[in-house]
Amino acid sequence: MGTVWFVGAGPGDPDLLTVKGRRLIESAGAILYAGSLVDQAATLYASEGCAVRDSKDMTLEEISAWLIAHAAHGDVVRLQTGDPGLYGALVEMGRALDAAGVEWSVVPGVSSAMASAAAACETLTLPEVTQTVILTRVAGRTPMPPGEDLEALASHHCTLCIYLSITLLHEVQRALRAAGWAEDAPIVVVQKASWPGEEKIVRGTLADIKRRCQDEKIGSQAMIIASPAIGARHWETVARSKLYDPEFSHRFRRAKKDAA
Ligand code: SAH
């Protein structure tokens, strides 16, 4: 009996797989991957004779049955976009494996929020500006639990990484306005972050981001980042991080007495 490994494939670029994830793909007897976003990693690194299947036309029951059947012969990889713990139905599949007595483990992946910030050379936290990141979505066919509507979350005025919502940009705009965000608040949208030759970065404001995304024909596979830290690279000044401040001691470095 093998183990089922839920492996985070990262945002698309196969180079953003973890070393552990890649090793597991190379040695797996069977790989079930989640749609076109991750097929490259699966097909690039799978060994000869490995059963490789796309799950895009399968139900949860069919997916679980496939994983259980192949685990009888050895290790299986369930390859998911980004990190498996974010909007990945991890626990639904895991519970089916538990019920069948199949061992499972999780290998984290680079989530698209991190990949999108990296693509745009943006920081998600900045001293004295925001020290909090909320990973969320707006309600689509999946409703939001009480207290988690975007308007309530946006009232913190921290960084918001909004998944699964690019077709609902009007709703994002409404919620941010209702929470008091300014019309010129910066927003960046990244489509297909890390995909060589296909990544698109659209910068705008609360007022114009929807129009800019329409102009660029961005209607899927995109991350919306709304944050008071966006664009800080080009500000005249930013508050210094304590970590590298010469006057600040920490575990690994003593403050310099005469620091300028
Ligand atoms: N587990 C994934 C998220 C799956 S939900 C993760 O951790 O990233 C699918 C949503 O993720 C998409 O609607 C989009 O908002 C975002 N997404 C996935 N891949 C992306 C990419 N390469 N670039 C931008 N957004 C992406």
CSV table of C-alpha atoms in Angstrom, one decimal, residues 15-211:
chain,number,residue,atom,x,y,z
A,15,ASP,CA,10.7,25.6,-11.9
A,16,LEU,CA,8.6,26.8,-9.0
A,17,LEU,CA,7.9,23.2,-7.8
A,18,THR,CA,9.6,22.4,-4.5
A,19,VAL,CA,12.5,19.9,-4.7
A,20,LYS,CA,10.5,17.5,-2.6
A,21,GLY,CA,7.5,17.8,-4.9
A,22,ARG,CA,9.6,17.1,-7.9
A,23,ARG,CA,11.2,14.1,-6.3
A,24,LEU,CA,7.8,12.6,-5.5
A,25,ILE,CA,6.6,13.2,-9.1
A,26,GLU,CA,9.7,11.5,-10.4
A,27,SER,CA,9.2,8.4,-8.2
A,28,ALA,CA,5.3,8.2,-8.2
A,29,GLY,CA,3.6,5.2,-9.9
A,30,ALA,CA,0.6,7.3,-10.6
A,31,ILE,CA,-0.1,11.1,-10.9
A,32,LEU,CA,-3.5,12.7,-11.0
A,33,TYR,CA,-3.2,16.4,-11.8
A,34,ALA,CA,-5.7,19.2,-11.5
A,35,GLY,CA,-6.3,20.7,-15.0
A,36,SER,CA,-4.1,22.6,-17.5
A,37,LEU,CA,-2.4,24.7,-14.9
A,38,VAL,CA,-0.1,22.0,-13.7
A,39,ASP,CA,0.1,19.5,-16.6
A,40,GLN,CA,3.6,20.7,-17.5
A,41,ALA,CA,5.1,19.7,-14.2
A,42,ALA,CA,3.3,16.3,-14.3
A,43,THR,CA,4.4,15.4,-17.8
A,44,LEU,CA,7.9,16.9,-17.6
A,45,TYR,CA,9.0,14.9,-14.5
A,46,ALA,CA,6.9,11.8,-14.4
A,47,SER,CA,8.8,8.5,-14.9
A,48,GLU,CA,8.2,6.2,-17.8
A,49,GLY,CA,5.3,3.9,-17.2
A,50,CYS,CA,3.8,6.3,-14.6
A,51,ALA,CA,0.0,6.5,-15.0
A,52,VAL,CA,-0.7,10.2,-15.6
A,53,ARG,CA,-4.3,11.5,-15.7
A,54,ASP,CA,-6.0,14.9,-15.8
A,55,SER,CA,-8.8,15.2,-13.2
A,56,LYS,CA,-10.7,18.1,-14.9
A,57,ASP,CA,-13.7,15.9,-15.9
A,58,MET,CA,-13.8,13.9,-12.7
A,59,THR,CA,-16.1,14.2,-9.6
A,60,LEU,CA,-14.8,14.1,-6.1
A,61,GLU,CA,-15.9,10.5,-5.8
A,62,GLU,CA,-14.1,9.5,-9.0
A,63,ILE,CA,-11.0,11.3,-7.9
A,64,SER,CA,-10.9,9.6,-4.5
A,65,ALA,CA,-11.6,6.2,-6.1
A,66,TRP,CA,-8.7,6.7,-8.6
A,67,LEU,CA,-6.3,7.7,-5.8
A,68,ILE,CA,-7.4,4.8,-3.7
A,69,ALA,CA,-7.1,2.3,-6.5
A,70,HIS,CA,-3.6,3.4,-7.5
A,71,ALA,CA,-2.4,3.6,-3.9
A,72,ALA,CA,-2.8,-0.2,-3.8
A,73,HIS,CA,0.2,-0.4,-6.1
A,74,GLY,CA,2.5,2.3,-4.6
A,75,ASP,CA,2.9,6.0,-4.0
A,76,VAL,CA,0.5,8.3,-5.8
A,77,VAL,CA,0.8,12.1,-6.4
A,78,ARG,CA,-2.2,14.3,-6.5
A,79,LEU,CA,-0.8,17.5,-8.1
A,80,GLN,CA,-2.6,20.7,-7.4
A,81,THR,CA,-2.1,24.3,-8.4
A,82,GLY,CA,-0.3,26.6,-6.0
A,83,ASP,CA,-0.7,25.3,-2.4
A,84,PRO,CA,-3.0,22.3,-1.8
A,85,GLY,CA,-4.4,23.9,1.3
A,86,LEU,CA,-6.0,26.9,-0.5
A,87,TYR,CA,-9.2,26.3,-2.4
A,88,GLY,CA,-8.1,22.8,-3.3
A,89,ALA,CA,-10.7,20.5,-1.8
A,90,LEU,CA,-7.9,18.9,0.2
A,91,VAL,CA,-9.9,17.8,3.2
A,92,GLU,CA,-12.7,16.4,1.1
A,93,MET,CA,-10.3,14.1,-0.7
A,94,GLY,CA,-8.3,13.4,2.5
A,95,ARG,CA,-11.4,12.2,4.3
A,96,ALA,CA,-12.3,9.8,1.6
A,97,LEU,CA,-8.7,8.4,1.9
A,98,ASP,CA,-9.1,8.2,5.7
A,99,ALA,CA,-12.3,6.2,5.3
A,100,ALA,CA,-10.5,3.8,2.9
A,101,GLY,CA,-7.5,3.5,5.3
A,102,VAL,CA,-5.1,5.1,2.8
A,103,GLU,CA,-2.2,7.2,4.3
A,104,TRP,CA,-1.8,10.7,2.9
A,105,SER,CA,0.6,13.6,3.3
A,106,VAL,CA,0.8,17.2,2.0
A,107,VAL,CA,3.7,19.0,0.3
A,108,PRO,CA,3.2,22.7,0.3
A,109,GLY,CA,3.4,24.8,-2.9
A,110,VAL,CA,4.1,28.4,-3.9
A,111,SER,CA,0.6,29.9,-3.8
A,112,SER,CA,-0.5,32.2,-6.6
A,113,ALA,CA,-0.7,35.2,-4.2
A,114,MET,CA,3.0,34.9,-3.5
A,115,ALA,CA,3.8,34.3,-7.2
A,116,SER,CA,1.7,37.3,-8.3
A,117,ALA,CA,3.3,39.6,-5.7
A,118,ALA,CA,6.7,38.4,-6.9
A,119,ALA,CA,5.8,38.9,-10.6
A,120,ALA,CA,4.9,42.5,-9.9
A,121,CYS,CA,7.9,43.0,-7.6
A,122,GLU,CA,5.6,44.0,-4.8
A,123,THR,CA,5.8,43.4,-1.1
A,124,LEU,CA,2.7,42.2,0.8
A,125,THR,CA,3.8,43.7,4.1
A,126,LEU,CA,5.6,47.0,4.7
A,127,PRO,CA,6.5,48.5,8.1
A,128,GLU,CA,4.0,51.2,9.3
A,129,VAL,CA,1.8,50.6,6.3
A,130,THR,CA,0.5,47.1,6.6
A,131,GLN,CA,1.6,44.0,8.5
A,132,THR,CA,-1.3,41.8,7.7
A,133,VAL,CA,-2.3,39.8,4.6
A,134,ILE,CA,-5.7,38.3,4.1
A,135,LEU,CA,-6.1,35.5,1.5
A,136,THR,CA,-9.8,35.5,0.5
A,137,ARG,CA,-12.3,35.4,-2.4
A,138,VAL,CA,-15.7,36.9,-3.0
A,139,ALA,CA,-18.8,34.8,-3.0
A,140,GLY,CA,-19.5,33.1,-6.3
A,141,ARG,CA,-21.3,29.8,-6.4
A,142,THR,CA,-19.5,29.1,-3.1
A,143,PRO,CA,-21.0,31.4,-0.5
A,144,MET,CA,-18.8,33.2,2.1
A,145,PRO,CA,-19.2,32.2,5.7
A,146,PRO,CA,-20.7,34.8,8.1
A,147,GLY,CA,-18.3,37.6,8.9
A,148,GLU,CA,-16.1,36.9,5.9
A,149,ASP,CA,-17.6,39.1,3.3
A,150,LEU,CA,-15.0,41.3,1.5
A,151,GLU,CA,-16.5,44.5,2.8
A,152,ALA,CA,-15.8,43.4,6.4
A,153,LEU,CA,-12.3,42.1,5.7
A,154,ALA,CA,-11.4,45.2,3.7
A,155,SER,CA,-12.3,47.4,6.7
A,156,HIS,CA,-8.8,46.4,8.1
A,157,HIS,CA,-7.2,48.3,5.2
A,158,CYS,CA,-4.4,45.7,5.1
A,159,THR,CA,-3.2,43.6,2.1
A,160,LEU,CA,-6.0,41.6,0.4
A,161,CYS,CA,-5.1,38.8,-2.0
A,162,ILE,CA,-8.3,37.9,-3.7
A,163,TYR,CA,-8.5,34.5,-5.4
A,164,LEU,CA,-11.2,33.2,-7.8
A,165,SER,CA,-12.8,36.6,-8.3
A,166,ILE,CA,-11.6,38.1,-11.5
A,167,THR,CA,-15.0,37.9,-13.1
A,168,LEU,CA,-16.5,39.6,-10.0
A,169,LEU,CA,-14.3,42.7,-10.1
A,170,HIS,CA,-17.3,44.9,-9.8
A,171,GLU,CA,-18.1,43.2,-6.5
A,172,VAL,CA,-14.5,43.7,-5.3
A,173,GLN,CA,-14.9,47.4,-6.2
A,174,ARG,CA,-18.2,47.7,-4.4
A,175,ALA,CA,-16.8,46.1,-1.2
A,176,LEU,CA,-13.7,48.2,-1.1
A,177,ARG,CA,-15.6,51.4,-1.6
A,178,ALA,CA,-18.1,50.4,1.1
A,179,ALA,CA,-15.1,49.8,3.4
A,180,GLY,CA,-13.8,53.3,2.7
A,181,TRP,CA,-10.9,52.6,0.3
A,182,ALA,CA,-10.1,55.7,-1.8
A,183,GLU,CA,-10.8,55.8,-5.5
A,184,ASP,CA,-7.0,56.1,-6.2
A,185,ALA,CA,-6.1,53.1,-4.0
A,186,PRO,CA,-3.7,51.0,-6.0
A,187,ILE,CA,-4.6,47.5,-7.2
A,188,VAL,CA,-2.6,45.0,-9.2
A,189,VAL,CA,-4.0,42.1,-11.1
A,190,VAL,CA,-1.7,39.3,-12.3
A,191,GLN,CA,-2.9,36.7,-14.8
A,192,LYS,CA,-1.0,33.4,-15.1
A,193,ALA,CA,1.7,34.5,-12.8
A,194,SER,CA,5.0,32.8,-13.5
A,195,TRP,CA,3.8,31.3,-16.8
A,196,PRO,CA,6.7,31.9,-19.2
A,197,GLY,CA,5.5,34.2,-22.1
A,198,GLU,CA,1.9,34.3,-20.8
A,199,GLU,CA,2.0,36.3,-17.6
A,200,LYS,CA,0.2,39.6,-17.6
A,201,ILE,CA,0.4,42.3,-15.0
A,202,VAL,CA,-2.2,45.1,-14.9
A,203,ARG,CA,-1.8,48.0,-12.6
A,204,GLY,CA,-4.6,50.3,-11.8
A,205,THR,CA,-6.7,51.9,-9.0
A,206,LEU,CA,-10.0,51.1,-7.4
A,207,ALA,CA,-11.6,53.4,-9.9
A,208,ASP,CA,-10.2,52.0,-13.1
A,209,ILE,CA,-8.9,48.4,-12.5
A,210,LYS,CA,-12.0,46.8,-14.0
A,211,ARG,CA,-11.7,48.8,-17.2
